[in-house]
């Protein structure tokens, strides 16, 4: 049994091997040769196909010996050789015996003839093509120049990161050193990161990023607190540095003072560079709602022409723009990006996907100052000193806003404005709010019903149902009473 | 100094603790660069690994570096490290599979 099985396996292998070897000579069969012919006269086959066969015969042994890179045969030979190599290797493994037979036949009878044929083949074919050695076999670093370029780029990036980070850190420290005295004399708490148990001044900046530093100051009359953000340029990012070469920008210092309700009267006001004003009017929620007029030129109030004013009413502008403020702004106009006083400050407009939000955004009485550091990016720590007068202006503004009160007319106007804005908002969201109220009522009813259903005791269930019914009845009666009253009044 | 007159404006009893501004209310103020770069880096490194493209893998390394440089301090370092490691592994795998040097596109 076992031997029969073994025999079966070998015959199967041979059968498999035959097509494999025939595969090599697929060209032959495509030419239309008969299978019978092949069987009868192998050599006739070979004689007909001069080049292919000679090539195969020639190169069947050579590829085994020489390396594939040093081929100096013509195209056909090479193609055949590569094909041969792959096929040959498979063929070799599959049917060793078959190949051996072929070679012995070649050696004995056809070798000389093949030599002649090879010569003719050569003369008929294209000139020799010498291929270059593939790069990874060359063993030289020059071929890897792209990689070296990449690594160099990465190293440049890392160097720029370290240098930029250090520069930003030095600028921040310089700013803090020059402003420390002023801040400490005005605020009880200078520097807080919100994590420590006791409100003790940390006396240093919070580093949020490699280019953003925060400082929180609190504990003063007239205000809740002041958040100073040093928004430096992204010097640590090489991409950003390159972009900045095309589009210059400057470091910014943003000061946000939050006030208590009693510290500020109700008004909205902004002054700054023309471009900044145009941008803020579009972006900021409160400026777009309350200051709908185009920004007025600052020249009317003695400011340079490059400055513009957005104000809720003229009285506010007169009140804010006193001599000292005008003096401050005129002297440092190049450093002032925008100054924004508002009792309805809620940040920039939020784009909602599902229509309007249901509630008005929360507002906070705020003074917002944005200053540009001079130098347009190539600042040095010394430039930070020039921002000190601006901080003085901030302190002055805080005190001033506390004292600034609108007269009766102004107050009425302001109140009317705010009522108008709220009404508009309510109208827009009316439909949505109704829907929301309806769903809430239905939810309540459903919850009530469920409670009644879930009651185990039938007695209690009955009682609860009766109570619910009585409540419904009362509601209906109330409504009817209201309708009656309205009717009576109308009459 | 206008305020430093006789009275000291500091009030110890009026101290308010610092509350980091919540970012849910102001998504527009957040810089999206590190997140985009992180995502891009992961996509490129996946492409580099799957399609065996060396230049993809190199770009992924650059993206993860840029993402790291722009990241906020509050962000998870694990995320940064994972994208970094992924891009480095993409480069290494591309070269192990095919040690030939990268050919320029021109």
Coordinates of C-alpha atoms in Angstrom, one line a residue:
Chain A
X1 CA 0.0 0.0 0.0
X2 CA 2.7 2.4 1.0
X3 CA 4.8 1.7 -2.1
X4 CA 1.7 2.2 -4.3
X5 CA 1.1 5.5 -2.7
X6 CA 4.7 6.5 -3.2
X7 CA 4.5 5.5 -6.8
X8 CA 1.4 7.6 -7.3
X9 CA 3.1 10.6 -5.7
X10 CA 6.1 10.4 -8.0
X11 CA 4.0 10.0 -11.1
X12 CA 2.0 13.0 -10.0
X13 CA 5.2 15.0 -9.5
X14 CA 6.4 14.0 -12.9
X15 CA 3.2 15.0 -14.4
X16 CA 3.4 18.4 -12.7
X17 CA 7.0 18.8 -13.8
X18 CA 6.3 18.3 -17.4
X19 CA 4.0 21.3 -17.7
X20 CA 6.5 23.3 -15.7
X21 CA 9.2 22.5 -18.2
X22 CA 6.9 23.0 -21.0
X23 CA 6.1 26.4 -19.6
X24 CA 9.5 27.5 -20.5
X25 CA 8.8 26.9 -24.1
X26 CA 5.4 28.5 -24.2
X27 CA 6.6 30.5 -27.1
X28 CA 6.9 27.3 -29.0
X29 CA 3.3 26.4 -28.5
X30 CA 2.1 29.8 -29.2
X31 CA 3.8 29.5 -32.6
X32 CA 1.4 26.6 -33.3
X33 CA 3.6 23.6 -32.7
X34 CA 1.9 20.4 -32.0
X35 CA 2.3 18.7 -28.8
X36 CA 3.0 15.5 -30.7
X37 CA 5.8 17.1 -32.6
X38 CA 7.5 18.1 -29.4
X39 CA 7.3 14.7 -28.0
X40 CA 8.7 13.0 -31.1
X41 CA 11.4 15.4 -32.0
X42 CA 12.7 17.6 -29.2
X43 CA 15.7 18.7 -31.2
X44 CA 13.6 19.8 -34.2
X45 CA 11.9 22.1 -31.7
X46 CA 15.1 23.6 -30.6
X47 CA 16.5 23.9 -34.1
X48 CA 13.5 25.9 -35.3
X49 CA 13.7 28.4 -32.5
X50 CA 17.2 29.6 -33.1
X51 CA 17.8 32.5 -30.7
X52 CA 15.4 31.7 -27.9
X53 CA 16.6 28.2 -27.6
X54 CA 20.2 29.0 -28.0
X55 CA 19.8 31.7 -25.5
X56 CA 18.2 29.3 -23.1
X57 CA 20.7 26.6 -23.6
X58 CA 23.6 29.1 -23.3
X59 CA 22.3 31.0 -20.3
X60 CA 20.7 28.1 -18.5
X61 CA 24.1 27.2 -17.0
X62 CA 25.7 30.7 -16.9
X63 CA 23.1 32.4 -14.7
X64 CA 23.9 29.8 -12.2
X65 CA 27.5 30.9 -12.2
X66 CA 27.7 34.6 -12.8
X67 CA 26.0 37.3 -10.8
X68 CA 23.0 39.0 -12.4
X69 CA 24.6 42.4 -12.4
X70 CA 27.4 41.6 -14.8
X71 CA 25.3 40.7 -17.8
X72 CA 26.9 41.7 -21.0
X73 CA 24.6 39.9 -23.3
X74 CA 22.1 41.5 -25.6
X75 CA 18.5 42.3 -24.8
X76 CA 17.0 39.1 -25.7
X77 CA 19.6 37.1 -23.9
X78 CA 19.1 39.3 -20.8
X79 CA 15.4 39.0 -20.8
X80 CA 15.6 35.4 -21.4
X81 CA 18.2 35.2 -18.8
X82 CA 16.1 36.9 -16.1
X83 CA 13.1 34.9 -17.1
X84 CA 15.2 31.9 -17.3
X85 CA 16.6 32.6 -13.8
X86 CA 13.3 32.7 -12.2
X87 CA 11.9 29.9 -14.2
X88 CA 15.1 28.0 -14.2
X89 CA 15.2 28.1 -10.4
X90 CA 11.7 26.9 -10.1
X91 CA 12.3 24.4 -12.9
X92 CA 15.4 23.3 -11.2
X93 CA 13.7 22.5 -8.0
X94 CA 10.7 20.9 -9.7
X95 CA 12.3 18.8 -12.2
X96 CA 16.0 18.3 -11.8
X97 CA 16.1 15.2 -13.9
X98 CA 14.5 16.9 -16.9
X99 CA 17.1 19.6 -17.1
X100 CA 19.9 17.3 -16.8
X101 CA 18.7 15.4 -19.7
X102 CA 18.5 18.5 -21.8
X103 CA 22.0 19.6 -21.0
X104 CA 23.5 16.2 -21.9
X105 CA 21.7 16.4 -25.2
X106 CA 23.0 19.9 -25.9
X107 CA 26.5 19.0 -24.9
X108 CA 26.7 16.1 -27.2
X109 CA 24.9 17.2 -30.3
X110 CA 24.1 20.8 -30.5
X111 CA 26.8 22.7 -28.7
X112 CA 28.8 23.7 -31.7
X113 CA 25.8 24.6 -33.7
X114 CA 24.6 26.7 -30.9
X115 CA 27.9 28.6 -30.9
X116 CA 27.4 29.5 -34.5
X117 CA 23.9 30.5 -33.9
X118 CA 25.0 32.6 -31.0
X119 CA 27.3 34.5 -33.2
X120 CA 24.7 35.1 -35.8
X121 CA 22.4 36.1 -33.0
X122 CA 24.9 38.7 -31.9
X123 CA 25.4 40.2 -35.2
X124 CA 21.7 40.5 -35.8
X125 CA 20.8 42.0 -32.5
X126 CA 21.1 45.5 -30.9
X127 CA 24.3 46.7 -29.5
X128 CA 25.3 45.8 -26.0
X129 CA 23.7 47.6 -23.1
X130 CA 25.8 47.8 -20.0
X131 CA 23.6 48.4 -17.0
X132 CA 24.8 50.3 -14.1
X133 CA 25.1 48.6 -10.8
X134 CA 22.0 49.3 -8.6
X135 CA 22.7 52.0 -6.1
X136 CA 22.3 49.9 -3.0
X137 CA 25.1 47.6 -4.1
X138 CA 27.4 50.5 -4.8
X139 CA 28.5 51.0 -1.2
X140 CA 28.9 54.7 -1.4
X141 CA 27.3 57.4 0.7
X142 CA 26.8 59.7 -2.2
X143 CA 23.8 57.8 -3.5
X144 CA 22.0 58.5 -0.3
X145 CA 22.1 62.2 -0.8
X146 CA 18.3 62.6 -0.4
X147 CA 18.3 60.9 2.9
X148 CA 21.2 63.1 4.1
X149 CA 19.2 66.1 3.0
X150 CA 16.2 65.0 5.0
X151 CA 18.2 64.4 8.1
X152 CA 19.9 67.8 7.7
X153 CA 16.5 69.4 7.4
X154 CA 15.4 67.7 10.6
X155 CA 18.5 68.9 12.4
X156 CA 17.8 72.4 11.2
X157 CA 14.3 72.2 12.5
X158 CA 15.5 71.0 15.9
X159 CA 18.1 73.7 16.1
X160 CA 15.5 76.3 15.2
X161 CA 13.2 74.9 17.9
X162 CA 15.7 75.3 20.6
X163 CA 16.8 78.7 19.5
X164 CA 13.2 80.0 19.1
X165 CA 12.1 78.5 22.4
X166 CA 15.0 80.2 24.2
X167 CA 14.3 83.6 22.5
X168 CA 10.7 83.5 23.5
X169 CA 11.5 82.6 27.0
X170 CA 14.0 85.4 27.3
X171 CA 11.5 87.9 25.9
X172 CA 8.9 86.8 28.4
X173 CA 11.3 87.1 31.2
X174 CA 12.4 90.6 30.1
X175 CA 8.8 91.7 29.9
X176 CA 8.0 90.4 33.3
X177 CA 11.1 92.0 34.9
X178 CA 10.3 95.4 33.5
X179 CA 6.6 95.2 34.6
X180 CA 7.0 93.4 37.9
X181 CA 7.2 96.5 40.0
X182 CA 4.2 98.1 38.5
X183 CA 2.1 95.0 38.9
X184 CA 3.2 94.3 42.4
X185 CA 2.3 97.8 43.5
X186 CA -1.1 97.5 42.1
X187 CA -2.2 94.0 42.7
X188 CA -2.2 91.8 45.8
X189 CA -1.8 88.6 43.8
X190 CA 0.7 88.6 41.0
X191 CA 1.0 85.3 39.2
X192 CA -1.3 82.4 40.0
X193 CA -1.8 79.1 38.2
X194 CA -4.9 78.1 40.0
X195 CA -3.6 74.9 41.4
X196 CA -2.1 75.9 44.7
X197 CA -4.4 75.8 47.8
X198 CA -3.5 79.2 49.1
X199 CA -3.7 82.3 46.9
X200 CA -0.1 83.1 47.1
X201 CA 1.7 85.0 44.4
X202 CA 3.9 82.7 42.4
X203 CA 5.7 85.7 41.1
X204 CA 6.3 84.1 37.7
X205 CA 4.6 83.6 34.4
X206 CA 2.6 80.5 33.4
X207 CA 4.0 78.9 30.4
X208 CA 1.1 77.6 28.3
X209 CA 3.1 76.9 25.2
X210 CA 6.5 77.6 23.7
X211 CA 5.1 80.9 22.5
X212 CA 2.3 81.8 24.9
X213 CA 2.8 83.0 28.5
X214 CA 0.0 83.9 31.0
X215 CA 0.0 86.0 34.1
X216 CA -3.0 86.4 36.4
X217 CA -3.1 89.4 38.7
X218 CA -5.9 90.0 41.2
X219 CA -6.7 91.8 44.4
X220 CA -7.3 95.4 43.5
X221 CA -10.0 98.0 43.8
X222 CA -12.2 98.5 40.8
X223 CA -11.6 95.2 39.2
X224 CA -11.9 91.5 39.7
X225 CA -8.7 90.5 38.1
X226 CA -6.4 91.0 35.1
X227 CA -5.2 88.3 32.8
X228 CA -2.1 89.2 30.7
X229 CA -1.3 87.0 27.8
X230 CA 2.1 87.3 26.1
X231 CA 1.4 85.9 22.6
X232 CA 4.7 85.7 21.0
X233 CA 5.4 84.5 17.4
X234 CA 6.0 80.9 16.9
X235 CA 9.7 81.2 16.7
X236 CA 10.2 77.6 17.7
X237 CA 8.4 76.4 14.5
X238 CA 10.6 76.6 11.4
X239 CA 7.5 76.5 9.1
X240 CA 6.1 79.5 10.9
X241 CA 9.5 81.3 10.6
X242 CA 9.5 80.8 6.9
X243 CA 5.9 82.0 6.6
X244 CA 6.7 85.1 8.6
X245 CA 9.4 86.0 6.1
X246 CA 6.7 86.5 3.6
X247 CA 4.1 87.9 5.9
X248 CA 5.6 89.9 8.7
X249 CA 3.8 89.8 12.1
X250 CA 4.6 91.0 15.5
X251 CA 4.5 89.7 19.1
X252 CA 1.4 90.7 20.9
X253 CA 0.6 91.4 24.5
X254 CA -3.1 91.0 25.4
X255 CA -4.5 92.3 28.6
X256 CA -8.0 91.4 29.7
X257 CA -9.4 93.1 32.8
X258 CA -12.6 91.6 34.2
X259 CA -14.7 93.9 36.3
X260 CA -17.4 93.6 38.9
X261 CA -20.9 94.8 38.2
X262 CA -20.5 98.0 40.1
X263 CA -17.1 98.9 38.6
X264 CA -18.5 99.8 35.2
X265 CA -21.5 101.5 33.7
X266 CA -23.3 100.1 30.7
X267 CA -21.5 101.0 27.5
X268 CA -19.6 99.5 24.6
X269 CA -16.6 101.2 23.1
X270 CA -13.6 100.4 21.1
X271 CA -10.6 102.3 19.6
X272 CA -7.7 101.0 17.6
X273 CA -6.1 100.8 14.2
X274 CA -8.5 101.0 11.3
X275 CA -7.8 97.4 10.2
X276 CA -8.3 96.1 13.7
X277 CA -11.5 98.0 14.1
X278 CA -13.0 96.7 10.9
X279 CA -12.0 93.1 11.9
X280 CA -13.4 93.4 15.4
X281 CA -16.7 94.8 14.3
X282 CA -17.2 91.7 12.3
X283 CA -15.9 89.3 14.7
X284 CA -17.0 90.4 18.2
X285 CA -20.5 89.7 19.3
X286 CA -21.0 92.9 21.3
X287 CA -19.4 95.2 18.8
X288 CA -21.5 93.9 16.0
X289 CA -24.7 94.3 17.9
X290 CA -24.2 97.6 19.7
X291 CA -21.8 99.5 17.5
X292 CA -23.4 99.0 14.1
X293 CA -22.1 102.2 12.6
X294 CA -18.9 102.2 10.6
X295 CA -15.7 103.0 12.5
X296 CA -15.2 106.7 12.8
X297 CA -11.9 108.3 12.2
X298 CA -10.0 109.2 15.4
X299 CA -8.9 112.6 14.0
X300 CA -12.0 114.2 15.5
X301 CA -10.8 113.5 19.0
X302 CA -7.2 114.4 18.4
X303 CA -6.0 110.9 17.6
X304 CA -3.8 110.1 14.7
X305 CA -5.5 109.4 11.4
X306 CA -4.6 105.7 11.5
X307 CA -6.9 105.1 14.5
X308 CA -10.6 104.5 14.3
X309 CA -13.3 104.5 17.0
X310 CA -16.3 102.3 17.4
X311 CA -18.8 103.5 20.0
X312 CA -22.3 102.9 21.2
X313 CA -23.1 106.6 21.5
X314 CA -21.2 109.9 21.2
X315 CA -21.4 110.5 25.0
X316 CA -19.4 107.4 25.6
X317 CA -16.6 108.5 23.3
X318 CA -16.5 111.9 24.9
X319 CA -16.3 110.3 28.3
X320 CA -13.5 107.9 27.5
X321 CA -11.4 110.1 25.3
X322 CA -10.2 112.6 27.9
X323 CA -6.9 114.4 27.5
X324 CA -4.8 111.8 29.2
X325 CA -6.2 108.9 27.2
X326 CA -5.7 110.9 24.0
X327 CA -2.2 111.6 25.1
X328 CA -1.4 108.0 25.8
X329 CA -2.9 106.8 22.5
X330 CA -1.2 109.4 20.4
X331 CA 2.2 108.7 21.8
X332 CA 2.0 105.0 21.4
X333 CA -0.3 104.7 18.4
X334 CA 2.1 102.3 16.7
X335 CA 2.0 99.8 19.5
X336 CA -1.8 99.9 20.1
X337 CA -3.7 97.3 18.1
X338 CA -7.1 97.7 19.8
X339 CA -8.7 98.8 23.1
X340 CA -12.1 97.5 23.8
X341 CA -14.3 98.4 26.8
X342 CA -17.6 96.6 27.1
X343 CA -20.2 95.6 29.6
X344 CA -21.6 93.0 27.2
X345 CA -18.4 91.3 26.4
X346 CA -18.9 87.6 25.4
X347 CA -16.1 87.0 23.1
X348 CA -16.1 86.5 19.4
X349 CA -19.2 85.4 17.6
X350 CA -19.8 81.7 17.8
X351 CA -20.9 80.0 14.7
X352 CA -23.6 77.4 15.6
X353 CA -24.4 74.6 13.3
X354 CA -28.0 74.1 14.4
X355 CA -29.3 77.6 14.1
X356 CA -29.3 80.0 16.9
X357 CA -28.3 79.1 20.4
X358 CA -31.2 79.0 22.8
X359 CA -29.7 81.4 25.4
X360 CA -27.9 84.7 25.0
X361 CA -24.2 84.1 25.6
X362 CA -23.0 85.0 29.0
X363 CA -21.6 88.5 29.2
X364 CA -19.0 90.0 31.5
X365 CA -17.8 93.5 32.1
X366 CA -14.4 93.6 30.4
X367 CA -11.7 95.9 29.3
X368 CA -9.6 94.3 26.6
X369 CA -6.3 95.7 25.4
X370 CA -4.2 94.3 22.6
X371 CA -0.7 95.8 22.1
X372 CA 1.9 95.1 19.4
X373 CA 5.4 94.7 20.5
X374 CA 7.6 97.0 18.4
X375 CA 10.2 95.4 16.1
X376 CA 8.0 93.3 13.9
X377 CA 9.3 90.0 15.0
X378 CA 12.9 90.8 15.4
X379 CA 12.4 92.1 18.9
X380 CA 15.0 92.2 21.6
X381 CA 14.4 92.0 25.3
X382 CA 15.1 95.7 25.5
X383 CA 11.9 96.5 23.5
X384 CA 9.8 95.2 26.4
X385 CA 10.5 98.3 28.4
X386 CA 8.7 100.4 25.8
X387 CA 5.5 98.6 26.8
X388 CA 5.6 99.9 30.3
X389 CA 3.7 103.2 29.6
X390 CA 1.0 101.1 28.0
X391 CA 0.6 99.2 31.2
X392 CA 0.3 102.5 33.0
X393 CA -2.5 103.3 30.6
X394 CA -4.3 100.1 31.5
X395 CA -4.2 100.9 35.2
X396 CA -5.4 104.4 34.4
X397 CA -8.3 103.1 32.4
X398 CA -9.4 100.8 35.1
X399 CA -9.7 103.6 37.5
X400 CA -11.3 105.8 34.9
X401 CA -14.0 103.4 33.9
X402 CA -15.0 103.1 37.5
X403 CA -15.6 106.8 37.7
X404 CA -17.2 107.1 34.3
X405 CA -21.0 107.3 34.6
X406 CA -23.4 108.1 31.8
X407 CA -26.0 110.8 32.4
X408 CA -29.7 110.0 32.5
X409 CA -30.2 110.3 28.8
X410 CA -27.3 108.2 28.0
X411 CA -28.4 105.6 30.5
X412 CA -31.8 105.4 29.0
X413 CA -30.4 105.0 25.5
X414 CA -28.1 102.3 26.7
X415 CA -30.9 100.4 28.4
X416 CA -33.1 100.7 25.3
X417 CA -30.3 99.3 23.2
X418 CA -29.8 96.3 25.4
X419 CA -33.5 95.6 25.5
X420 CA -33.6 95.9 21.7
X421 CA -30.8 93.4 21.3
X422 CA -32.4 91.0 23.7
X423 CA -35.8 91.2 22.0
X424 CA -34.3 90.6 18.7
X425 CA -32.6 87.6 20.0
X426 CA -35.7 86.2 21.6
X427 CA -37.7 86.7 18.4
X428 CA -35.2 84.8 16.4
X429 CA -35.2 81.9 18.8
X430 CA -38.9 82.0 19.6
X431 CA -39.9 79.1 17.6
X432 CA -37.0 77.0 19.0
X433 CA -37.8 77.9 22.5
X434 CA -41.4 77.0 22.1
X435 CA -40.5 73.6 20.8
X436 CA -38.1 73.2 23.7
X437 CA -40.8 74.1 26.2
X438 CA -43.3 71.8 24.6
X439 CA -40.9 68.9 24.8
X440 CA -40.2 69.6 28.4
X441 CA -43.9 69.7 29.3
X442 CA -44.4 66.4 27.5
X443 CA -41.5 64.9 29.3
X444 CA -42.9 65.9 32.6
X445 CA -46.3 64.4 31.8
X446 CA -44.8 61.2 30.7
X447 CA -42.7 60.9 33.8
X448 CA -45.8 61.5 35.9
X449 CA -47.7 58.8 34.1
X450 CA -44.9 56.4 34.4
X451 CA -44.7 57.0 38.1
X452 CA -48.4 56.2 38.4
X453 CA -48.1 53.1 36.4
X454 CA -45.2 51.9 38.4
X455 CA -47.0 52.2 41.7
X456 CA -47.5 48.7 43.2
X457 CA -50.3 49.5 45.4
X458 CA -53.6 49.8 43.4
X459 CA -55.0 52.1 46.1
X460 CA -52.2 54.5 45.8
X461 CA -52.3 54.3 42.1
X462 CA -55.9 55.4 42.1
X463 CA -55.2 58.2 44.4
X464 CA -52.3 59.5 42.3
X465 CA -54.4 59.3 39.2
X466 CA -57.1 61.3 40.9
X467 CA -54.6 63.9 42.1
X468 CA -53.2 64.3 38.5
X469 CA -56.8 64.6 37.2
X470 CA -57.6 67.3 39.7
X471 CA -54.5 69.2 38.7
X472 CA -55.4 69.1 35.1
X473 CA -58.8 70.3 35.9
X474 CA -57.5 73.2 37.9
X475 CA -55.2 74.2 35.0
X476 CA -58.0 74.3 32.5
X477 CA -60.1 76.3 34.9
X478 CA -57.4 78.8 35.3
X479 CA -57.0 79.2 31.6
X480 CA -60.7 79.8 31.2
X481 CA -60.6 82.4 33.9
X482 CA -57.8 84.2 32.1
X483 CA -59.7 84.2 28.9
X484 CA -62.8 85.6 30.6
X485 CA -60.7 88.3 32.2
X486 CA -59.2 89.3 28.9
X487 CA -62.6 89.4 27.4
X488 CA -63.9 91.6 30.1
X489 CA -61.0 94.0 29.8
X490 CA -61.4 94.2 26.1
X491 CA -65.0 95.1 26.6
Chain B
X1 CA 2.3 106.4 38.0
X2 CA -1.2 107.7 38.4
X3 CA -2.5 105.3 40.9
X4 CA 0.3 105.1 43.4
X5 CA -0.9 108.1 45.4
X6 CA -1.5 108.0 49.1
X7 CA -3.8 105.0 49.0
X8 CA -2.7 101.6 48.1
X9 CA -5.0 100.1 45.5
X10 CA -4.3 96.6 46.5
X11 CA -7.0 94.7 48.3
X12 CA -6.1 91.4 49.8
X13 CA -9.7 90.5 50.4
X14 CA -10.6 90.9 46.7
X15 CA -8.3 88.2 45.5
X16 CA -9.8 85.9 42.9
X17 CA -8.2 82.6 41.9
X18 CA -7.1 82.0 38.4
X19 CA -9.4 79.9 36.4
X20 CA -8.1 78.6 33.1
X21 CA -10.5 79.7 30.3
X22 CA -12.6 76.8 29.2
X23 CA -12.0 75.9 25.6
X24 CA -15.4 74.5 24.9
X25 CA -17.0 77.9 24.8
X26 CA -14.3 79.3 22.4
X27 CA -13.3 76.6 20.0
X28 CA -12.2 79.3 17.5
X29 CA -9.5 80.6 19.7
X30 CA -7.7 77.3 19.8
X31 CA -4.9 76.8 17.4
X32 CA -5.7 73.7 15.3
X33 CA -2.2 73.2 14.0
X34 CA -0.9 70.5 16.3
X35 CA -4.0 68.4 15.9
X36 CA -4.0 68.7 12.1
X37 CA -0.3 67.9 12.0
X38 CA -0.7 64.9 14.2
X39 CA -3.4 63.5 12.0
X40 CA -1.4 64.2 8.8
X41 CA 1.6 62.6 10.3
X42 CA -0.3 59.4 11.1
X43 CA -1.9 59.3 7.7
X44 CA 1.5 59.8 6.0
X45 CA 3.2 57.1 8.1
X46 CA 0.4 54.7 7.4
X47 CA 0.8 55.4 3.7
X48 CA 4.5 55.0 3.9
X49 CA 4.1 51.7 5.7
X50 CA 1.4 50.2 3.5
X51 CA 2.5 51.5 0.1
X52 CA 6.3 51.3 0.9
X53 CA 6.8 55.0 -0.1
X54 CA 9.9 56.4 1.5
X55 CA 9.0 60.0 0.9
X56 CA 5.7 59.5 2.7
X57 CA 7.5 58.2 5.8
X58 CA 9.9 61.2 5.8
X59 CA 7.1 63.7 5.5
X60 CA 5.4 61.9 8.4
X61 CA 8.5 62.5 10.5
X62 CA 8.4 66.1 9.7
X63 CA 4.7 66.4 10.5
X64 CA 5.2 64.9 13.9
X65 CA 8.0 67.3 14.6
X66 CA 5.9 70.2 13.6
X67 CA 3.0 69.0 15.7
X68 CA 5.3 68.6 18.7
X69 CA 6.7 72.2 18.3
X70 CA 3.2 73.7 18.1
X71 CA 1.7 71.6 20.9
X72 CA 0.2 73.0 24.1
X73 CA 1.7 72.1 27.4
X74 CA -1.6 70.7 28.6
X75 CA -1.6 68.2 25.8
X76 CA -0.8 64.6 26.4
X77 CA 2.8 63.7 25.8
X78 CA 1.8 60.1 25.1
X79 CA 0.0 61.2 22.0
X80 CA 3.0 63.1 20.7
X81 CA 5.3 60.2 21.5
X82 CA 3.1 57.7 19.8
X83 CA 2.9 59.7 16.5
X84 CA 6.6 60.2 16.7
X85 CA 7.3 56.6 17.1
X86 CA 4.9 55.7 14.4
X87 CA 6.6 57.9 11.9
X88 CA 10.1 56.7 12.9
X89 CA 9.0 53.2 12.5
X90 CA 7.5 54.0 9.1
X91 CA 10.9 55.3 7.9
X92 CA 12.8 52.3 9.3
X93 CA 10.4 49.8 7.8
X94 CA 10.6 51.4 4.4
X95 CA 14.4 51.2 4.4
X96 CA 14.5 47.7 5.8
X97 CA 12.2 46.5 3.0
X98 CA 14.0 48.4 0.3
X99 CA 17.5 49.6 1.2
X100 CA 17.8 51.6 -2.1
X101 CA 18.2 55.3 -1.6
X102 CA 15.2 57.5 -2.2
X103 CA 15.1 58.8 -5.8
X104 CA 14.2 62.4 -6.2
X105 CA 11.0 63.1 -8.2
X106 CA 12.8 65.1 -10.9

